[in-house]
């Protein structure tokens, strides 16, 4: 997508009371599909990092386009797998053991007959940073849904960006505005590194974290070829994502239209490819005690 088209795009959004600040249109679906390819490559073709043995029931929360849900369906053909999202999952070839449900997991858990307590062997979510306003409560819900011995895996980000190993995004005015807006909405834009604590507080054990650094551009691709696709994706797509996120994120902070547009122009300046610049993708897993 060229710069002018990206700026003139008018995304659509979830029609729920959830705070999710990202679009749900076909352009966003394409971005999510390409992002999934990049993350799969980054993680050496292991879509999950949890060692599972014959899980019977799996839940994918905030499943988006269903790409990971379907991957899990193919990986575990004997399991019953549910993908839950606020918006309809776009049509795609789907394994017979996969069912998509349009709803909010907060309303389903413990209330719908498909989601009773202690009923899942594995619960997965990826990149809910823009959608969860009560991470401790959400992780407690996940813990209640897990069977004893069941695993949760949560893949997410911090919005902190690094240059040569040191945080550089603290100097970006627009990013500080995003942090303020997120705090006002109850979002945790450092959930990637905080999920370990949320899991431990919810009573999960054997909590482990893996960090995958995502470069802006392909400057690391010769040494780490698994970063090429996600590095290209990040450089091409992230500025557009933040460009359209900013007005929704700072809504209510009394920024003028002109100030919002200035913040958006700063995004384009700061989000380009740059050697040494990256951010971190966190994969955190924890187990419910018992067998």
PDB file of C-alpha atoms in Angstrom:
ATOM      1  CA  UNK A   1       0.000   0.000   0.000  1.00  0.00           C
ATOM      2  CA  UNK A   2       1.485   3.376  -0.989  1.00  0.00           C
ATOM      3  CA  UNK A   3       1.723   6.161   1.575  1.00  0.00           C
ATOM      4  CA  UNK A   4      -1.122   8.298   0.206  1.00  0.00           C
ATOM      5  CA  UNK A   5      -3.517   5.344   0.011  1.00  0.00           C
ATOM      6  CA  UNK A   6      -2.585   4.311   3.539  1.00  0.00           C
ATOM      7  CA  UNK A   7      -3.285   7.789   4.895  1.00  0.00           C
ATOM      8  CA  UNK A   8      -6.629   8.116   3.083  1.00  0.00           C
ATOM      9  CA  UNK A   9      -7.857   4.705   4.173  1.00  0.00           C
ATOM     10  CA  UNK A  10     -11.033   4.710   6.279  1.00  0.00           C
ATOM     11  CA  UNK A  11     -10.882   1.549   8.398  1.00  0.00           C
ATOM     12  CA  UNK A  12     -13.875  -0.103  10.049  1.00  0.00           C
ATOM     13  CA  UNK A  13     -13.817  -1.230  13.674  1.00  0.00           C
ATOM     14  CA  UNK A  14     -15.463  -3.690  16.049  1.00  0.00           C
ATOM     15  CA  UNK A  15     -19.068  -2.728  16.842  1.00  0.00           C
ATOM     16  CA  UNK A  16     -18.814  -3.696  20.526  1.00  0.00           C
ATOM     17  CA  UNK A  17     -18.066  -1.879  23.778  1.00  0.00           C
ATOM     18  CA  UNK A  18     -14.593  -3.422  23.896  1.00  0.00           C
ATOM     19  CA  UNK A  19     -11.701  -0.917  23.741  1.00  0.00           C
ATOM     20  CA  UNK A  20      -9.949  -2.648  20.821  1.00  0.00           C
ATOM     21  CA  UNK A  21      -8.311   0.166  18.858  1.00  0.00           C
ATOM     22  CA  UNK A  22      -7.333  -1.702  15.681  1.00  0.00           C
ATOM     23  CA  UNK A  23      -9.484  -2.144  12.556  1.00  0.00           C
ATOM     24  CA  UNK A  24     -11.406  -5.252  11.503  1.00  0.00           C
ATOM     25  CA  UNK A  25     -11.647  -4.662   7.737  1.00  0.00           C
ATOM     26  CA  UNK A  26     -10.253  -6.701   4.842  1.00  0.00           C
ATOM     27  CA  UNK A  27      -7.039  -4.649   4.764  1.00  0.00           C
ATOM     28  CA  UNK A  28      -6.464  -5.499   8.413  1.00  0.00           C
ATOM     29  CA  UNK A  29      -7.229  -9.156   7.712  1.00  0.00           C
ATOM     30  CA  UNK A  30      -4.506  -9.187   5.053  1.00  0.00           C
ATOM     31  CA  UNK A  31      -2.074  -7.561   7.480  1.00  0.00           C
ATOM     32  CA  UNK A  32      -2.831 -10.170  10.145  1.00  0.00           C
ATOM     33  CA  UNK A  33      -2.327 -13.028   7.693  1.00  0.00           C
ATOM     34  CA  UNK A  34       1.056 -11.686   6.594  1.00  0.00           C
ATOM     35  CA  UNK A  35       2.040 -10.987  10.194  1.00  0.00           C
ATOM     36  CA  UNK A  36       1.203 -14.591  11.083  1.00  0.00           C
ATOM     37  CA  UNK A  37       3.561 -15.833   8.361  1.00  0.00           C
ATOM     38  CA  UNK A  38       6.309 -13.582   9.674  1.00  0.00           C
ATOM     39  CA  UNK A  39       5.846 -14.669  13.284  1.00  0.00           C
ATOM     40  CA  UNK A  40       5.733 -18.332  12.309  1.00  0.00           C
ATOM     41  CA  UNK A  41       9.025 -17.916  10.470  1.00  0.00           C
ATOM     42  CA  UNK A  42      10.495 -15.951  13.379  1.00  0.00           C
ATOM     43  CA  UNK A  43       9.647 -18.835  15.718  1.00  0.00           C
ATOM     44  CA  UNK A  44      11.188 -21.443  13.398  1.00  0.00           C
ATOM     45  CA  UNK A  45       7.799 -22.774  12.230  1.00  0.00           C
ATOM     46  CA  UNK A  46       6.620 -23.485  15.802  1.00  0.00           C
ATOM     47  CA  UNK A  47       3.319 -21.605  16.056  1.00  0.00           C
ATOM     48  CA  UNK A  48       3.204 -22.416  19.783  1.00  0.00           C
ATOM     49  CA  UNK A  49       6.046 -22.934  22.223  1.00  0.00           C
ATOM     50  CA  UNK A  50       4.163 -25.165  24.673  1.00  0.00           C
ATOM     51  CA  UNK A  51       4.845 -28.925  24.616  1.00  0.00           C
ATOM     52  CA  UNK A  52       1.370 -30.476  24.256  1.00  0.00           C
ATOM     53  CA  UNK A  53       0.495 -34.176  24.238  1.00  0.00           C
ATOM     54  CA  UNK A  54      -2.898 -35.129  22.797  1.00  0.00           C
ATOM     55  CA  UNK A  55      -4.936 -32.136  23.989  1.00  0.00           C
ATOM     56  CA  UNK A  56      -8.694 -32.786  23.869  1.00  0.00           C
ATOM     57  CA  UNK A  57      -9.994 -29.185  23.972  1.00  0.00           C
ATOM     58  CA  UNK A  58      -8.232 -26.022  22.824  1.00  0.00           C
ATOM     59  CA  UNK A  59      -9.348 -22.377  22.948  1.00  0.00           C
ATOM     60  CA  UNK A  60      -7.916 -19.522  20.848  1.00  0.00           C
ATOM     61  CA  UNK A  61      -8.983 -16.164  22.339  1.00  0.00           C
ATOM     62  CA  UNK A  62      -9.085 -13.157  20.014  1.00  0.00           C
ATOM     63  CA  UNK A  63      -8.507 -15.427  17.036  1.00  0.00           C
ATOM     64  CA  UNK A  64      -8.734 -12.681  14.386  1.00  0.00           C
ATOM     65  CA  UNK A  65      -8.660 -14.260  10.949  1.00  0.00           C
ATOM     66  CA  UNK A  66      -8.477 -17.755  12.461  1.00  0.00           C
ATOM     67  CA  UNK A  67      -5.066 -18.442  10.991  1.00  0.00           C
ATOM     68  CA  UNK A  68      -3.582 -19.808  14.233  1.00  0.00           C
ATOM     69  CA  UNK A  69      -6.827 -21.583  15.154  1.00  0.00           C
ATOM     70  CA  UNK A  70      -6.739 -23.486  11.874  1.00  0.00           C
ATOM     71  CA  UNK A  71      -3.038 -24.228  12.293  1.00  0.00           C
ATOM     72  CA  UNK A  72      -3.820 -25.751  15.687  1.00  0.00           C
ATOM     73  CA  UNK A  73      -6.690 -27.687  14.138  1.00  0.00           C
ATOM     74  CA  UNK A  74      -4.331 -29.263  11.642  1.00  0.00           C
ATOM     75  CA  UNK A  75      -1.650 -29.849  14.261  1.00  0.00           C
ATOM     76  CA  UNK A  76      -4.055 -31.575  16.661  1.00  0.00           C
ATOM     77  CA  UNK A  77      -6.732 -33.196  14.478  1.00  0.00           C
ATOM     78  CA  UNK A  78      -8.275 -35.151  17.384  1.00  0.00           C
ATOM     79  CA  UNK A  79      -8.822 -32.038  19.503  1.00  0.00           C
ATOM     80  CA  UNK A  80     -11.986 -29.931  19.637  1.00  0.00           C
ATOM     81  CA  UNK A  81     -10.884 -26.357  18.985  1.00  0.00           C
ATOM     82  CA  UNK A  82     -12.773 -23.090  19.449  1.00  0.00           C
ATOM     83  CA  UNK A  83     -11.711 -19.707  18.114  1.00  0.00           C
ATOM     84  CA  UNK A  84     -13.427 -16.711  19.747  1.00  0.00           C
ATOM     85  CA  UNK A  85     -13.339 -13.154  18.443  1.00  0.00           C
ATOM     86  CA  UNK A  86     -15.354  -9.940  18.708  1.00  0.00           C
ATOM     87  CA  UNK A  87     -15.770  -9.782  14.923  1.00  0.00           C
ATOM     88  CA  UNK A  88     -16.775 -12.470  12.431  1.00  0.00           C
ATOM     89  CA  UNK A  89     -13.864 -14.586  11.246  1.00  0.00           C
ATOM     90  CA  UNK A  90     -13.476 -14.142   7.464  1.00  0.00           C
ATOM     91  CA  UNK A  91     -14.223 -17.191   5.320  1.00  0.00           C
ATOM     92  CA  UNK A  92     -11.263 -19.553   5.009  1.00  0.00           C
ATOM     93  CA  UNK A  93     -10.650 -23.301   4.621  1.00  0.00           C
ATOM     94  CA  UNK A  94     -11.230 -24.666   8.123  1.00  0.00           C
ATOM     95  CA  UNK A  95     -10.395 -28.081   9.601  1.00  0.00           C
ATOM     96  CA  UNK A  96     -13.499 -30.013  10.677  1.00  0.00           C
ATOM     97  CA  UNK A  97     -12.458 -29.897  14.342  1.00  0.00           C
ATOM     98  CA  UNK A  98     -12.429 -26.069  14.436  1.00  0.00           C
ATOM     99  CA  UNK A  99     -15.441 -23.910  15.372  1.00  0.00           C
ATOM    100  CA  UNK A 100     -15.467 -20.110  15.357  1.00  0.00           C
ATOM    101  CA  UNK A 101     -17.658 -18.129  17.751  1.00  0.00           C
ATOM    102  CA  UNK A 102     -18.301 -14.405  17.576  1.00  0.00           C
ATOM    103  CA  UNK A 103     -18.485 -13.198  21.159  1.00  0.00           C
ATOM    104  CA  UNK A 104     -16.542 -11.842  24.118  1.00  0.00           C
ATOM    105  CA  UNK A 105     -14.709 -14.466  26.169  1.00  0.00           C
ATOM    106  CA  UNK A 106     -15.547 -12.458  29.297  1.00  0.00           C
ATOM    107  CA  UNK A 107     -19.230 -13.194  28.691  1.00  0.00           C
ATOM    108  CA  UNK A 108     -18.763 -16.809  27.599  1.00  0.00           C
ATOM    109  CA  UNK A 109     -16.480 -18.119  30.341  1.00  0.00           C
ATOM    110  CA  UNK A 110     -18.444 -19.964  32.992  1.00  0.00           C
ATOM    111  CA  UNK A 111     -21.789 -18.971  31.456  1.00  0.00           C
ATOM    112  CA  UNK A 112     -21.929 -20.730  28.093  1.00  0.00           C
ATOM    113  CA  UNK A 113     -22.219 -24.522  28.203  1.00  0.00           C
ATOM    114  CA  UNK A 114     -19.254 -24.803  25.826  1.00  0.00           C
ATOM    115  CA  UNK A 115     -16.998 -22.956  28.280  1.00  0.00           C
ATOM    116  CA  UNK A 116     -17.435 -24.468  31.762  1.00  0.00           C
ATOM    117  CA  UNK A 117     -14.643 -24.203  34.340  1.00  0.00           C
ATOM    118  CA  UNK A 118     -11.748 -26.687  34.103  1.00  0.00           C
ATOM    119  CA  UNK A 119     -12.650 -27.746  30.552  1.00  0.00           C
ATOM    120  CA  UNK A 120      -9.646 -26.840  28.353  1.00  0.00           C
ATOM    121  CA  UNK A 121      -6.257 -28.477  27.967  1.00  0.00           C
ATOM    122  CA  UNK A 122      -4.724 -25.477  26.189  1.00  0.00           C
ATOM    123  CA  UNK A 123      -5.709 -21.810  25.911  1.00  0.00           C
ATOM    124  CA  UNK A 124      -3.888 -19.548  23.492  1.00  0.00           C
ATOM    125  CA  UNK A 125      -3.943 -15.852  22.689  1.00  0.00           C
ATOM    126  CA  UNK A 126      -1.805 -13.597  20.561  1.00  0.00           C
ATOM    127  CA  UNK A 127      -1.508  -9.810  20.476  1.00  0.00           C
ATOM    128  CA  UNK A 128      -4.377  -8.757  22.710  1.00  0.00           C
ATOM    129  CA  UNK A 129      -2.410  -5.679  23.783  1.00  0.00           C
ATOM    130  CA  UNK A 130      -5.098  -3.402  22.306  1.00  0.00           C
ATOM    131  CA  UNK A 131      -8.045  -5.409  23.587  1.00  0.00           C
ATOM    132  CA  UNK A 132      -7.677  -6.294  27.281  1.00  0.00           C
ATOM    133  CA  UNK A 133      -8.436  -3.717  29.989  1.00  0.00           C
ATOM    134  CA  UNK A 134      -8.141  -6.081  32.949  1.00  0.00           C
ATOM    135  CA  UNK A 135      -5.219  -8.417  32.392  1.00  0.00           C
ATOM    136  CA  UNK A 136      -5.218  -9.866  35.932  1.00  0.00           C
ATOM    137  CA  UNK A 137      -8.934 -10.646  35.611  1.00  0.00           C
ATOM    138  CA  UNK A 138      -8.530 -12.064  32.115  1.00  0.00           C
ATOM    139  CA  UNK A 139      -5.683 -14.373  33.176  1.00  0.00           C
ATOM    140  CA  UNK A 140      -7.700 -15.527  36.188  1.00  0.00           C
ATOM    141  CA  UNK A 141     -10.527 -16.392  33.764  1.00  0.00           C
ATOM    142  CA  UNK A 142      -8.096 -18.391  31.643  1.00  0.00           C
ATOM    143  CA  UNK A 143      -6.845 -20.204  34.748  1.00  0.00           C
ATOM    144  CA  UNK A 144     -10.407 -21.125  35.714  1.00  0.00           C
ATOM    145  CA  UNK A 145     -11.110 -22.508  32.243  1.00  0.00           C
ATOM    146  CA  UNK A 146      -8.006 -24.711  32.269  1.00  0.00           C
ATOM    147  CA  UNK A 147      -8.117 -28.294  33.450  1.00  0.00           C
ATOM    148  CA  UNK A 148      -5.574 -29.245  36.124  1.00  0.00           C
ATOM    149  CA  UNK A 149      -2.335 -29.772  34.202  1.00  0.00           C
ATOM    150  CA  UNK A 150      -3.568 -27.622  31.305  1.00  0.00           C
ATOM    151  CA  UNK A 151      -1.425 -24.918  29.720  1.00  0.00           C
ATOM    152  CA  UNK A 152      -1.935 -21.292  28.724  1.00  0.00           C
ATOM    153  CA  UNK A 153       0.285 -19.570  26.183  1.00  0.00           C
ATOM    154  CA  UNK A 154       0.120 -15.828  25.604  1.00  0.00           C
ATOM    155  CA  UNK A 155       2.092 -14.136  22.839  1.00  0.00           C
ATOM    156  CA  UNK A 156       2.266 -10.365  23.055  1.00  0.00           C
ATOM    157  CA  UNK A 157       4.316  -7.188  22.859  1.00  0.00           C
ATOM    158  CA  UNK A 158       5.456  -4.137  24.741  1.00  0.00           C
ATOM    159  CA  UNK A 159       5.172  -0.874  22.825  1.00  0.00           C
ATOM    160  CA  UNK A 160       8.728  -0.010  23.878  1.00  0.00           C
ATOM    161  CA  UNK A 161      11.104   0.194  20.909  1.00  0.00           C
ATOM    162  CA  UNK A 162      14.862  -0.163  21.120  1.00  0.00           C
ATOM    163  CA  UNK A 163      17.870   1.238  19.313  1.00  0.00           C
ATOM    164  CA  UNK A 164      21.032  -0.778  19.867  1.00  0.00           C
ATOM    165  CA  UNK A 165      19.541  -2.345  22.982  1.00  0.00           C
ATOM    166  CA  UNK A 166      18.376   0.890  24.643  1.00  0.00           C
ATOM    167  CA  UNK A 167      14.793   2.162  24.735  1.00  0.00           C
ATOM    168  CA  UNK A 168      14.377   4.919  22.167  1.00  0.00           C
ATOM    169  CA  UNK A 169      10.577   5.262  22.019  1.00  0.00           C
ATOM    170  CA  UNK A 170      10.496   7.210  25.293  1.00  0.00           C
ATOM    171  CA  UNK A 171      11.779  10.137  23.198  1.00  0.00           C
ATOM    172  CA  UNK A 172       8.870   9.905  20.734  1.00  0.00           C
ATOM    173  CA  UNK A 173       6.127  12.404  21.563  1.00  0.00           C
ATOM    174  CA  UNK A 174       3.479  10.399  19.719  1.00  0.00           C
ATOM    175  CA  UNK A 175       4.355   7.227  21.616  1.00  0.00           C
ATOM    176  CA  UNK A 176       4.015   9.018  24.934  1.00  0.00           C
ATOM    177  CA  UNK A 177       0.572  10.156  23.787  1.00  0.00           C
ATOM    178  CA  UNK A 178      -0.293   6.535  22.990  1.00  0.00           C
ATOM    179  CA  UNK A 179       0.840   5.483  26.479  1.00  0.00           C
ATOM    180  CA  UNK A 180      -1.336   8.185  28.054  1.00  0.00           C
ATOM    181  CA  UNK A 181      -4.340   7.224  25.963  1.00  0.00           C
ATOM    182  CA  UNK A 182      -3.854   3.552  26.704  1.00  0.00           C
ATOM    183  CA  UNK A 183      -3.656   4.225  30.441  1.00  0.00           C
ATOM    184  CA  UNK A 184      -6.891   6.216  30.262  1.00  0.00           C
ATOM    185  CA  UNK A 185      -8.617   3.266  28.575  1.00  0.00           C
ATOM    186  CA  UNK A 186      -7.159   0.720  31.002  1.00  0.00           C
ATOM    187  CA  UNK A 187      -4.906  -0.929  28.405  1.00  0.00           C
ATOM    188  CA  UNK A 188      -1.511  -2.341  29.348  1.00  0.00           C
ATOM    189  CA  UNK A 189       0.883  -1.566  26.508  1.00  0.00           C
ATOM    190  CA  UNK A 190       3.656  -3.371  28.370  1.00  0.00           C
ATOM    191  CA  UNK A 191       1.612  -6.548  28.772  1.00  0.00           C
ATOM    192  CA  UNK A 192       4.234  -8.582  26.918  1.00  0.00           C
ATOM    193  CA  UNK A 193       6.643  -8.448  29.833  1.00  0.00           C
ATOM    194  CA  UNK A 194       3.891  -8.267  32.482  1.00  0.00           C
ATOM    195  CA  UNK A 195       2.060 -11.481  31.580  1.00  0.00           C
ATOM    196  CA  UNK A 196       4.495 -13.589  33.626  1.00  0.00           C
ATOM    197  CA  UNK A 197       3.377 -11.765  36.762  1.00  0.00           C
ATOM    198  CA  UNK A 198      -0.295 -12.025  35.817  1.00  0.00           C
ATOM    199  CA  UNK A 199       0.057 -15.788  35.331  1.00  0.00           C
ATOM    200  CA  UNK A 200       1.860 -16.288  38.622  1.00  0.00           C
ATOM    201  CA  UNK A 201      -0.736 -14.177  40.467  1.00  0.00           C
ATOM    202  CA  UNK A 202      -3.498 -16.338  38.924  1.00  0.00           C
ATOM    203  CA  UNK A 203      -1.873 -19.451  40.369  1.00  0.00           C
ATOM    204  CA  UNK A 204      -0.262 -20.836  37.222  1.00  0.00           C
ATOM    205  CA  UNK A 205       3.069 -22.590  37.706  1.00  0.00           C
ATOM    206  CA  UNK A 206       6.137 -23.471  35.638  1.00  0.00           C
ATOM    207  CA  UNK A 207       5.807 -20.049  34.002  1.00  0.00           C
ATOM    208  CA  UNK A 208       8.411 -19.513  31.292  1.00  0.00           C
ATOM    209  CA  UNK A 209       9.074 -16.620  28.927  1.00  0.00           C
ATOM    210  CA  UNK A 210      10.805 -16.571  25.558  1.00  0.00           C
ATOM    211  CA  UNK A 211      11.751 -13.300  23.885  1.00  0.00           C
ATOM    212  CA  UNK A 212      11.959 -12.872  20.114  1.00  0.00           C
ATOM    213  CA  UNK A 213      13.433  -9.603  18.888  1.00  0.00           C
ATOM    214  CA  UNK A 214      11.751  -8.140  15.788  1.00  0.00           C
ATOM    215  CA  UNK A 215      13.925  -5.762  13.741  1.00  0.00           C
ATOM    216  CA  UNK A 216      12.720  -2.806  11.722  1.00  0.00           C
ATOM    217  CA  UNK A 217      13.963  -3.772   8.305  1.00  0.00           C
ATOM    218  CA  UNK A 218      16.221  -6.586   7.148  1.00  0.00           C
ATOM    219  CA  UNK A 219      19.449  -5.455   8.785  1.00  0.00           C
ATOM    220  CA  UNK A 220      19.640  -8.681  10.821  1.00  0.00           C
ATOM    221  CA  UNK A 221      18.481 -11.069   8.100  1.00  0.00           C
ATOM    222  CA  UNK A 222      21.934 -12.296   7.057  1.00  0.00           C
ATOM    223  CA  UNK A 223      22.745 -13.459  10.579  1.00  0.00           C
ATOM    224  CA  UNK A 224      19.150 -14.345  11.511  1.00  0.00           C
ATOM    225  CA  UNK A 225      17.280 -15.218   8.298  1.00  0.00           C
ATOM    226  CA  UNK A 226      14.127 -15.978  10.288  1.00  0.00           C
ATOM    227  CA  UNK A 227      13.747 -12.217  10.869  1.00  0.00           C
ATOM    228  CA  UNK A 228      13.530 -11.189   7.197  1.00  0.00           C
ATOM    229  CA  UNK A 229       9.787 -11.590   6.653  1.00  0.00           C
ATOM    230  CA  UNK A 230       8.682 -10.085   9.961  1.00  0.00           C
ATOM    231  CA  UNK A 231      11.250  -7.272   9.608  1.00  0.00           C
ATOM    232  CA  UNK A 232       9.875  -6.339   6.190  1.00  0.00           C
ATOM    233  CA  UNK A 233       6.318  -6.617   7.486  1.00  0.00           C
ATOM    234  CA  UNK A 234       7.024  -4.440  10.525  1.00  0.00           C
ATOM    235  CA  UNK A 235       8.606  -1.679   8.455  1.00  0.00           C
ATOM    236  CA  UNK A 236       5.821  -1.728   5.868  1.00  0.00           C
ATOM    237  CA  UNK A 237       2.824  -2.040   8.195  1.00  0.00           C
ATOM    238  CA  UNK A 238       3.521  -0.665  11.668  1.00  0.00           C
ATOM    239  CA  UNK A 239       3.523   3.019  10.795  1.00  0.00           C
ATOM    240  CA  UNK A 240       0.115   2.585   9.132  1.00  0.00           C
ATOM    241  CA  UNK A 241      -1.179   0.762  12.192  1.00  0.00           C
ATOM    242  CA  UNK A 242      -0.115   3.510  14.586  1.00  0.00           C
ATOM    243  CA  UNK A 243      -1.145   6.260  12.138  1.00  0.00           C
ATOM    244  CA  UNK A 244      -4.761   5.096  12.285  1.00  0.00           C
ATOM    245  CA  UNK A 245      -4.609   4.094  15.956  1.00  0.00           C
ATOM    246  CA  UNK A 246      -3.556   7.478  17.315  1.00  0.00           C
ATOM    247  CA  UNK A 247      -6.864   9.391  16.922  1.00  0.00           C
ATOM    248  CA  UNK A 248      -8.770   6.597  18.684  1.00  0.00           C
ATOM    249  CA  UNK A 249      -6.116   6.106  21.344  1.00  0.00           C
ATOM    250  CA  UNK A 250      -5.845   9.787  22.335  1.00  0.00           C
ATOM    251  CA  UNK A 251      -9.573  10.458  22.146  1.00  0.00           C
ATOM    252  CA  UNK A 252     -10.548  12.191  25.376  1.00  0.00           C
ATOM    253  CA  UNK A 253      -7.083  13.643  26.050  1.00  0.00           C
ATOM    254  CA  UNK A 254      -7.978  17.082  24.665  1.00  0.00           C
ATOM    255  CA  UNK A 255      -5.601  17.032  21.722  1.00  0.00           C
ATOM    256  CA  UNK A 256      -6.663  19.387  18.941  1.00  0.00           C
ATOM    257  CA  UNK A 257      -7.081  18.112  15.389  1.00  0.00           C
ATOM    258  CA  UNK A 258      -3.841  19.851  14.436  1.00  0.00           C
ATOM    259  CA  UNK A 259      -1.960  18.253  17.334  1.00  0.00           C
ATOM    260  CA  UNK A 260      -3.250  14.799  16.408  1.00  0.00           C
ATOM    261  CA  UNK A 261      -2.134  15.304  12.825  1.00  0.00           C
ATOM    262  CA  UNK A 262       1.305  16.352  14.042  1.00  0.00           C
ATOM    263  CA  UNK A 263       1.542  13.176  16.120  1.00  0.00           C
ATOM    264  CA  UNK A 264       0.598  11.147  13.053  1.00  0.00           C
ATOM    265  CA  UNK A 265       3.323  12.815  10.997  1.00  0.00           C
ATOM    266  CA  UNK A 266       5.866  11.883  13.684  1.00  0.00           C
ATOM    267  CA  UNK A 267       4.863   8.223  13.342  1.00  0.00           C
ATOM    268  CA  UNK A 268       6.019   8.178   9.725  1.00  0.00           C
ATOM    269  CA  UNK A 269       9.324   9.719  10.780  1.00  0.00           C
ATOM    270  CA  UNK A 270      10.054   7.219  13.548  1.00  0.00           C
ATOM    271  CA  UNK A 271       8.713   3.937  12.144  1.00  0.00           C
ATOM    272  CA  UNK A 272      11.032   3.437   9.173  1.00  0.00           C
ATOM    273  CA  UNK A 273      13.669   0.737   8.714  1.00  0.00           C
ATOM    274  CA  UNK A 274      16.771   1.463  10.740  1.00  0.00           C
ATOM    275  CA  UNK A 275      19.764  -0.663  11.628  1.00  0.00           C
ATOM    276  CA  UNK A 276      19.802  -1.466  15.331  1.00  0.00           C
ATOM    277  CA  UNK A 277      16.112  -0.664  15.884  1.00  0.00           C
ATOM    278  CA  UNK A 278      13.783  -3.428  17.087  1.00  0.00           C
ATOM    279  CA  UNK A 279      11.100  -4.403  19.574  1.00  0.00           C
ATOM    280  CA  UNK A 280      10.338  -7.572  21.521  1.00  0.00           C
ATOM    281  CA  UNK A 281       7.715 -10.280  21.007  1.00  0.00           C
ATOM    282  CA  UNK A 282       7.135 -12.172  24.258  1.00  0.00           C
ATOM    283  CA  UNK A 283       5.869 -15.762  24.446  1.00  0.00           C
ATOM    284  CA  UNK A 284       4.780 -16.679  27.973  1.00  0.00           C
ATOM    285  CA  UNK A 285       3.424 -20.058  29.015  1.00  0.00           C
ATOM    286  CA  UNK A 286       2.155 -21.353  32.339  1.00  0.00           C
ATOM    287  CA  UNK A 287       0.491 -24.495  33.662  1.00  0.00           C
ATOM    288  CA  UNK A 288      -2.459 -24.985  35.988  1.00  0.00           C
ATOM    289  CA  UNK A 289      -1.354 -27.085  38.995  1.00  0.00           C
ATOM    290  CA  UNK A 290      -2.540 -30.651  39.219  1.00  0.00           C
ATOM    291  CA  UNK A 291      -2.833 -33.542  36.797  1.00  0.00           C
TER     292      UNK A 291
END
